[in-house]
Short mmCIF file of C-alpha atoms and ligand atoms in Angstrom, two decimals:
data_model
loop_
_atom_site.label_atom_id
_atom_site.label_comp_id
_atom_site.label_asym_id
_atom_site.label_seq_id
_atom_site.Cartn_x
_atom_site.Cartn_y
_atom_site.Cartn_z
CA UNK W 20 -30.38 -5.10 12.28
CA UNK W 21 -30.01 -1.58 13.17
CA UNK W 22 -30.54 1.03 10.54
CA UNK W 23 -29.52 3.67 13.01
CA UNK W 24 -30.10 7.46 11.77
CA UNK W 25 -26.94 8.11 13.82
CA UNK W 26 -24.59 6.11 11.43
CA UNK W 27 -22.01 8.36 9.84
CA UNK W 28 -21.59 7.54 6.24
CA UNK W 29 -18.16 8.04 4.52
CA UNK W 30 -19.69 11.14 2.53
CA UNK W 31 -20.66 12.85 5.78
CA UNK W 32 -17.58 11.97 7.38
CA UNK W 33 -15.07 13.52 4.53
CA UNK W 34 -17.16 16.45 4.04
CA UNK W 35 -17.17 17.29 7.77
CA UNK W 36 -13.42 16.45 8.26
CA UNK W 37 -12.60 18.82 5.36
CA UNK W 38 -15.01 21.53 6.01
CA UNK W 39 -12.43 23.92 7.42
CA UNK W 40 -9.55 22.94 4.67
CA UNK W 41 -9.13 25.31 1.73
CA UNK W 42 -10.29 23.18 -1.28
CA UNK W 43 -11.57 20.66 1.23
CA UNK W 44 -14.86 20.21 -0.67
CA UNK W 45 -13.34 19.52 -3.84
CA UNK W 46 -11.05 16.75 -2.10
CA UNK W 47 -14.24 15.59 -0.29
CA UNK W 48 -16.20 15.26 -3.68
CA UNK W 49 -13.09 13.34 -5.34
CA UNK W 50 -12.82 11.04 -2.26
CA UNK W 51 -16.62 10.29 -2.90
CA UNK W 52 -15.90 9.58 -6.71
CA UNK W 53 -13.33 7.26 -5.53
CA UNK W 54 -15.81 5.57 -3.27
CA UNK W 55 -18.32 5.07 -6.02
CA UNK W 56 -15.41 3.21 -7.96
CA UNK W 57 -14.67 1.11 -5.14
CA UNK W 58 -18.22 0.24 -4.70
CA UNK W 59 -18.56 -0.97 -8.36
CA UNK W 60 -15.22 -2.96 -8.18
CA UNK W 61 -16.53 -4.47 -4.85
CA UNK W 62 -19.68 -5.74 -6.79
CA UNK W 63 -17.68 -7.18 -9.49
CA UNK W 64 -15.30 -8.81 -7.37
CA UNK W 65 -18.12 -10.39 -5.23
CA UNK W 66 -19.61 -11.97 -8.32
CA UNK W 67 -16.66 -14.27 -8.71
CA UNK W 68 -17.05 -17.18 -11.21
CA UNK W 69 -20.76 -16.14 -11.99
CA UNK W 70 -19.73 -13.27 -14.07
CA UNK W 71 -17.57 -14.00 -17.19
CA UNK W 72 -15.25 -11.25 -16.48
CA UNK W 73 -14.88 -11.59 -13.04
CA UNK W 74 -11.81 -13.93 -12.95
CA UNK W 75 -8.27 -12.83 -13.34
CA UNK W 76 -7.20 -15.94 -15.19
CA UNK W 77 -5.94 -15.36 -18.58
CA UNK W 78 -7.06 -18.20 -20.99
CA UNK W 79 -4.50 -20.02 -22.93
CA UNK W 80 -5.66 -18.66 -26.23
CA UNK W 81 -6.68 -15.01 -25.01
CA UNK W 82 -4.14 -12.12 -25.96
CA UNK W 83 -1.69 -11.30 -23.17
CA UNK W 84 -0.74 -8.03 -22.06
CA UNK W 85 1.73 -6.95 -19.56
CA UNK W 86 1.94 -3.99 -17.69
CA UNK W 87 5.05 -1.46 -16.95
CA UNK W 88 6.19 -3.94 -14.49
CA UNK W 89 6.36 -6.81 -16.89
CA UNK W 90 3.34 -8.65 -15.00
CA UNK W 91 0.58 -10.20 -16.85
CA UNK W 92 -2.54 -8.18 -16.84
CA UNK W 93 -5.63 -10.05 -16.28
CA UNK W 94 -9.12 -9.04 -17.18
CA UNK W 95 -9.91 -7.92 -13.82
CA UNK W 96 -6.92 -5.78 -13.62
CA UNK W 97 -7.86 -4.03 -16.81
CA UNK W 98 -11.53 -3.69 -15.89
CA UNK W 99 -10.97 -2.23 -12.49
CA UNK W 100 -8.55 0.35 -13.94
CA UNK W 101 -11.27 1.52 -16.41
CA UNK W 102 -13.69 1.72 -13.61
CA UNK W 103 -11.43 3.93 -11.28
CA UNK W 104 -10.31 6.15 -14.38
CA UNK W 105 -14.12 6.92 -15.54
CA UNK W 106 -15.64 7.15 -12.09
CA UNK W 107 -13.17 10.01 -11.62
CA UNK W 108 -12.24 11.86 -14.76
CA UNK W 109 -15.44 13.40 -15.58
CA UNK W 110 -15.98 15.75 -12.46
CA UNK W 111 -13.48 18.74 -12.88
CA UNK W 112 -11.64 17.26 -9.55
CA UNK W 113 -8.38 15.71 -11.00
CA UNK W 114 -5.69 17.07 -13.23
CA UNK W 115 -4.58 13.70 -14.30
CA UNK W 116 -4.18 10.06 -13.01
CA UNK W 117 -1.42 7.36 -12.88
CA UNK W 118 -2.18 3.60 -12.43
CA UNK W 119 -0.20 0.51 -11.97
CA UNK W 120 -1.81 -0.62 -15.26
CA UNK W 121 -0.83 2.27 -17.32
CA UNK W 122 2.80 3.17 -18.26
CA UNK W 123 1.97 6.92 -18.92
CA UNK W 124 -0.16 9.18 -16.87
CA UNK W 125 -3.85 9.22 -17.97
CA UNK W 126 -4.79 12.58 -19.62
CA UNK W 127 -8.24 13.81 -18.61
CA UNK W 128 -10.39 14.01 -21.92
CA UNK W 129 -10.61 17.23 -23.55
CA UNK W 130 -14.37 17.57 -22.96
CA UNK W 131 -13.92 17.49 -19.11
CA UNK W 132 -12.71 20.08 -16.90
CA UNK W 133 -9.35 19.63 -15.05
CA UNK W 134 -9.33 19.73 -11.39
CA UNK W 135 -6.20 20.50 -8.65
CA UNK W 136 -5.71 16.88 -7.66
CA UNK W 137 -3.47 13.93 -8.94
CA UNK W 138 -5.15 10.61 -8.30
CA UNK W 139 -2.46 7.60 -8.38
CA UNK W 140 -3.80 3.89 -7.49
CA UNK W 141 -3.41 0.21 -7.84
CA UNK W 142 -6.79 -0.79 -9.00
CA UNK W 143 -6.71 -4.46 -7.97
CA UNK W 144 -3.83 -5.31 -5.36
CA UNK W 145 -3.09 -8.77 -4.91
CA UNK W 146 -5.01 -9.84 -8.06
CA UNK W 147 -3.09 -13.17 -8.34
CA UNK W 148 -5.09 -14.30 -5.49
CA UNK W 149 -8.65 -13.47 -6.77
CA UNK W 150 -9.27 -16.83 -8.69
CA UNK W 151 -9.02 -18.72 -5.44
CA UNK W 152 -11.33 -16.22 -3.69
CA UNK W 153 -8.64 -14.71 -1.35
CA UNK W 154 -9.00 -10.77 -0.43
CA UNK W 155 -7.79 -8.33 -2.86
CA UNK W 156 -8.19 -4.61 -2.88
CA UNK W 157 -7.55 -1.28 -4.29
CA UNK W 158 -4.97 1.44 -3.00
CA UNK W 159 -4.93 5.02 -4.04
CA UNK W 160 -3.15 8.28 -3.17
CA UNK W 161 -4.10 11.81 -3.88
CA UNK W 162 -1.43 14.57 -4.41
CA UNK W 163 -2.25 18.27 -4.72
CA UNK W 164 -1.19 19.58 -8.14
CA UNK W 165 -2.14 23.24 -6.98
CA UNK W 166 -3.43 24.12 -10.34
CA UNK W 167 -6.32 23.13 -12.83
CA UNK W 168 -3.86 22.60 -15.66
CA UNK W 169 -2.56 19.38 -17.26
CA UNK W 170 0.32 17.99 -15.03
CA UNK W 171 3.70 17.02 -16.41
CA UNK W 172 5.31 13.62 -15.19
CA UNK W 173 7.42 15.64 -12.84
CA UNK W 174 4.23 17.08 -11.30
CA UNK W 175 3.46 13.67 -9.95
CA UNK W 176 6.82 13.00 -8.23
CA UNK W 177 6.27 14.44 -5.00
CA UNK W 178 7.26 12.75 -1.63
CA UNK W 179 4.46 10.94 0.06
CA UNK W 180 4.68 13.30 2.89
CA UNK W 181 2.75 15.64 0.61
CA UNK W 182 -0.24 13.43 0.10
CA UNK W 183 -3.35 15.01 0.89
CA UNK W 184 -5.36 11.92 1.20
CA UNK W 185 -4.82 8.17 0.94
CA UNK W 186 -6.73 5.09 1.27
CA UNK W 187 -7.49 1.27 0.43
CA UNK W 188 -10.39 -0.92 0.09
CA UNK W 189 -10.20 -4.51 0.91
CA UNK W 190 -12.75 -6.83 -0.58
CA UNK W 191 -12.85 -9.42 2.05
CA UNK W 192 -15.72 -11.18 3.88
CA UNK W 193 -16.78 -7.58 4.06
CA UNK W 194 -15.84 -4.65 1.94
CA UNK W 195 -13.96 -2.21 3.92
CA UNK W 196 -12.54 1.05 3.10
CA UNK W 197 -9.57 2.74 5.30
CA UNK W 198 -9.25 6.21 4.68
CA UNK W 199 -7.08 9.18 5.78
CA UNK W 200 -6.91 13.07 5.07
CA UNK W 201 -4.18 13.41 7.41
CA UNK W 202 -6.15 13.56 10.56
CA UNK W 203 -6.23 10.20 11.74
CA UNK W 204 -7.04 6.94 10.00
CA UNK W 205 -10.59 5.72 9.80
CA UNK W 206 -12.26 2.65 8.61
CA UNK W 207 -15.82 2.19 6.82
CA UNK W 208 -17.69 -0.84 6.29
CA UNK W 209 -19.76 -1.08 3.13
CA UNK W 210 -23.50 -1.86 3.98
CA UNK W 211 -24.41 -3.69 0.61
CA UNK W 212 -28.25 -3.23 1.35
CA UNK W 213 -28.23 0.57 1.54
CA UNK W 214 -25.23 0.92 -0.63
CA UNK W 215 -23.25 3.32 1.81
CA UNK W 216 -19.95 2.99 3.73
CA UNK W 217 -20.47 3.19 7.37
CA UNK W 218 -17.86 4.63 9.94
CA UNK W 219 -17.03 1.42 11.94
CA UNK W 220 -13.41 1.94 12.78
CA UNK W 221 -12.92 5.07 14.39
CA UNK W 222 -9.58 6.68 14.79
CA UNK W 223 -7.56 3.24 14.21
CA UNK W 224 -4.32 2.76 16.34
CA UNK W 225 -1.79 0.21 15.29
CA UNK W 226 -0.67 -1.45 18.44
CA UNK W 227 2.84 -0.77 19.52
CA UNK W 228 3.95 -4.18 20.56
CA UNK W 229 3.40 -7.20 18.36
CA UNK W 230 4.39 -10.85 17.84
CA UNK W 231 3.64 -11.07 14.25
CA UNK W 232 5.49 -10.46 11.17
CA UNK W 233 4.59 -10.71 7.68
CA UNK W 234 7.14 -11.34 4.88
CA UNK W 235 7.62 -13.54 1.85
CA UNK W 236 10.14 -15.99 3.61
CA UNK W 237 10.83 -17.70 0.34
CA UNK W 238 13.15 -14.75 -0.67
CA UNK W 239 15.21 -14.97 2.57
CA UNK W 240 18.34 -15.89 0.87
CA UNK W 241 18.03 -12.74 -1.43
CA UNK W 242 17.74 -10.48 1.51
CA UNK W 243 20.19 -8.27 3.27
CA UNK W 244 21.49 -9.36 6.38
CA UNK W 245 19.73 -7.07 8.47
CA UNK W 246 16.32 -8.41 7.38
CA UNK W 247 17.72 -11.91 7.78
CA UNK W 248 18.95 -11.22 11.31
CA UNK W 249 15.37 -9.87 12.13
CA UNK W 250 13.37 -12.83 10.86
CA UNK W 251 15.96 -15.42 12.13
CA UNK W 252 15.56 -13.75 15.58
CA UNK W 253 11.77 -13.82 15.21
CA UNK W 254 12.19 -17.58 14.35
CA UNK W 255 14.21 -18.37 17.28
CA UNK W 256 11.45 -17.43 19.41
CA UNK W 257 11.73 -18.02 23.14
CA UNK W 258 15.00 -19.53 22.86
CA UNK W 259 16.33 -16.63 20.97
CA UNK W 260 17.11 -12.87 21.47
CA UNK W 261 13.70 -11.93 21.30
CA UNK W 262 12.91 -14.36 24.10
CA UNK W 263 9.23 -14.54 22.95
CA UNK W 264 7.62 -16.66 20.32
CA UNK W 265 6.60 -14.99 17.04
CA UNK W 266 3.72 -15.79 14.40
CA UNK W 267 4.18 -15.54 10.65
CA UNK W 268 1.42 -14.33 8.16
CA UNK W 269 1.60 -13.88 4.55
CA UNK W 270 -1.51 -13.56 2.50
CA UNK W 271 0.17 -11.91 -0.52
CA UNK W 272 -2.40 -9.27 -0.96
CA UNK W 273 -0.87 -6.14 0.64
CA UNK W 274 -4.05 -4.53 1.50
CA UNK W 275 -5.25 -7.93 3.62
CA UNK W 276 -1.69 -8.05 5.32
CA UNK W 277 -1.88 -4.26 6.18
CA UNK W 278 -5.27 -4.22 7.40
CA UNK W 279 -4.60 -7.05 9.66
CA UNK W 280 -1.73 -4.96 11.06
CA UNK W 281 -4.15 -2.07 11.33
CA UNK W 282 -6.59 -4.11 13.59
CA UNK W 283 -3.93 -6.58 15.32
CA UNK W 284 -0.46 -5.03 14.83
CA UNK W 285 2.38 -6.62 13.11
CA UNK W 286 5.25 -5.65 10.92
CA UNK W 287 4.86 -6.08 7.27
CA UNK W 288 7.86 -6.15 5.02
CA UNK W 289 8.80 -6.51 1.22
CA UNK W 290 12.36 -5.59 1.62
CA UNK W 291 15.36 -4.45 -0.56
CA UNK W 292 16.71 -7.97 -2.10
CA UNK W 293 18.96 -8.93 -4.74
CA UNK W 294 16.59 -11.11 -6.67
CA UNK W 295 15.35 -9.25 -9.72
CA UNK W 296 15.00 -5.83 -8.28
CA UNK W 297 17.20 -4.33 -5.60
CA UNK W 298 14.36 -2.30 -4.29
CA UNK W 299 11.87 -5.13 -3.69
CA UNK W 300 8.68 -5.47 -5.28
CA UNK W 301 6.38 -2.87 -4.23
CA UNK W 302 5.78 0.27 -5.87
CA UNK W 303 6.32 3.73 -4.10
CA UNK W 304 3.60 6.01 -5.55
CA UNK W 305 0.72 3.80 -5.36
CA UNK W 306 1.33 1.18 -2.71
CA UNK W 307 4.07 2.15 -0.41
CA UNK W 308 3.13 5.84 -0.15
CA UNK W 309 -0.28 5.61 0.66
CA UNK W 310 0.05 2.75 3.04
CA UNK W 311 2.93 4.57 4.94
CA UNK W 312 0.66 7.51 5.35
CA UNK W 313 -2.28 5.43 6.63
CA UNK W 314 -0.02 3.55 8.90
CA UNK W 315 1.53 6.78 10.36
CA UNK W 316 -1.68 8.28 10.67
CA UNK W 317 -2.86 5.14 12.77
CA UNK W 318 0.68 5.87 15.23
CA UNK W 319 2.53 3.11 13.22
CA UNK W 320 5.88 3.69 11.32
CA UNK W 321 6.77 3.12 7.54
CA UNK W 322 10.37 2.96 6.39
CA UNK W 323 12.67 1.61 3.81
CA UNK W 324 14.85 0.08 6.44
CA UNK W 325 17.09 3.09 5.88
CA UNK W 326 14.56 6.26 6.25
CA UNK W 327 10.99 7.01 6.41
CA UNK W 328 9.07 6.18 3.14
CA UNK W 329 7.11 9.32 3.19
CA UNK W 330 10.56 11.42 2.99
CA UNK W 331 11.51 9.64 -0.35
CA UNK W 332 11.85 11.88 -3.38
CA UNK W 333 10.32 9.75 -6.05
CA UNK W 334 12.44 9.25 -9.03
CA UNK W 335 9.99 7.61 -11.50
CA UNK W 336 5.95 7.18 -11.72
CA UNK W 337 6.42 3.37 -11.32
CA UNK W 338 9.69 2.99 -8.99
CA UNK W 339 9.86 0.32 -6.55
CA UNK W 340 10.86 0.78 -2.84
CA UNK W 341 11.69 -1.40 -0.07
CA UNK W 342 8.95 -1.46 2.77
CA UNK W 343 8.95 -2.16 6.42
CA UNK W 344 5.62 -1.03 8.17
CA UNK W 345 3.51 -1.42 11.23
CA UNK W 346 4.24 -1.65 14.83
CA UNK W 347 6.42 1.39 15.61
CA UNK W 348 8.79 -0.48 17.93
CA UNK W 349 9.50 -3.50 15.45
CA UNK W 350 10.08 -0.89 12.42
CA UNK W 351 12.41 0.84 14.52
CA UNK W 352 14.40 -2.22 15.78
CA UNK W 353 14.62 -3.10 11.74
CA UNK W 354 15.92 0.31 10.92
CA UNK W 355 18.55 -0.15 13.80
CA UNK W 356 19.54 -3.40 12.39
CA UNK W 357 20.28 -1.78 9.18
CA UNK W 358 22.38 1.01 10.72
CA UNK W 359 24.29 -1.50 12.47
CA UNK W 360 24.80 -3.60 9.21
CA UNK W 361 25.77 -0.33 7.62
CA UNK W 362 28.15 0.70 10.16
CA UNK W 363 29.63 -2.74 10.58
CA UNK W 364 28.57 -2.88 14.09
CA UNK W 365 26.07 -5.65 13.97
CA UNK W 366 28.08 -8.43 15.51
CA UNK W 367 27.92 -10.46 17.75
CA UNK W 368 24.79 -11.45 15.63
CA UNK W 369 26.46 -14.18 13.08
CA UNK W 370 24.40 -14.50 9.99
CA UNK W 371 25.50 -17.35 7.93
CA UNK W 372 25.52 -15.26 4.97
CA UNK W 373 27.07 -12.23 6.65
CA UNK W 374 30.65 -12.48 5.22
CA UNK W 375 30.12 -14.39 2.30
CA UNK W 376 27.45 -12.14 0.36
CA UNK W 377 30.19 -9.37 -0.79
CA UNK W 378 26.96 -7.85 -2.74
CA UNK W 379 25.41 -6.86 0.68
CA UNK W 380 28.66 -5.23 2.24
CA UNK W 381 28.04 -1.37 2.33
CA UNK W 382 31.30 -0.78 0.50
CA UNK W 383 30.16 -2.98 -2.36
CA UNK W 384 26.93 -1.17 -2.91
CA UNK W 385 28.54 2.28 -3.46
P1 AHG Z 23 -0.44 -6.28 -7.71
O1 AHG Z 23 -1.27 -7.58 -7.60
O2 AHG Z 23 -0.80 -5.04 -7.12
O3 AHG Z 23 0.49 -6.61 -8.33
O4 AHG Z 23 0.43 -6.38 -5.91
C1 AHG Z 23 0.79 -7.74 -5.14
C2 AHG Z 23 1.86 -7.45 -4.26
C3 AHG Z 23 1.06 -7.10 -2.73
O5 AHG Z 23 -0.17 -6.98 -2.90
C4 AHG Z 23 1.90 -8.27 -2.10
O6 AHG Z 23 2.01 -8.03 -1.03
C5 AHG Z 23 3.00 -8.91 -3.11
O7 AHG Z 23 2.71 -8.32 -4.25
C6 AHG Z 23 3.06 -10.40 -2.94
O8 AHG Z 23 4.24 -10.47 -3.73
P2 AHG Z 23 5.01 -12.21 -3.43
O9 AHG Z 23 4.02 -12.79 -4.82
O10 AHG Z 23 6.21 -11.95 -4.08
O11 AHG Z 23 4.67 -12.64 -2.31
MN1 MN Z 24 -0.41 -4.07 -5.70
MN1 MN Z 25 -2.49 -4.40 -8.82
#
């Protein structure tokens, strides 16, 4: 084992990367608080069934709460939410916080000073996977409120292009934190023995070419024709218009699917559908936006299928958004399929659903 003195810790990295930005040291301090929360969550998640509360199973007779999305909150969703709130609310760095697990923004307790940043997070992403020991994660986004006063709801509704930092942690075989402050995307691996995140993935680049896609294919019948076209062409492999074989991967933990794409390339999508929610499943403010910034900063692309995710003007704290992200060329191809569909020029591709699903015709959506 090398305990080299030359290793770059996450704290050192953010302090250095932000040293010339106005208010950069406050942002660095906030990111270090977020890191403390992530270390605590990593430790709890790693205990698995050894720790009473380290399961997300809701017992038959335990009280069930649901979040604003109508999803049952497990004990770990709630515990990790508390950890994020209380590691970050005390230091005079944030003006308020928004969490997947809380309908309303969290107000900073009156005894603490307010800072200028807004922190938005999904404390435990992929939490339905935890009981069978599949990787889960934490996703966060930082916006600049610009003043040290209590924010209104509208203050949070900034497009993702205005994020000043974003990141995720993946609690897998190793705990890895991937971070951007708008100057590239960097990965840090938690060294459990010394309790520090160490820079291990410098300037991550999403490969442009890929032969992997990630999508919940059980929803295929609910997608729009452009997405059906894309996946059917991938599935047709060498014998189809793409003239090469593709692989499909779906972990159902966005952090794990996105992390694979960071390293290996690929395209990830939770597209628009006509299942329960036209905008798919993922949440703009604390899932799509931070992942979009991280992917773009790594040279990839992130789209709704019809436009850049980071340009979306949010309408609500918990709004959902269609997501297509990863290797740039594939994302661009999926955008083109949407354009062709919207313009009615996507023939000669013949989807079996093309003419039957009138709901999907552009004129029917107006
Ligand atoms: P969360 O656990 O925070 O609710 O997020 C789960 C998300 C995301 O991680 C994953 O990509 C997607 O939901 C999986 O959805 P399906 O169960 O529909 O595959
Ligand atoms: Mn999530
Ligand atoms: Mn979650």
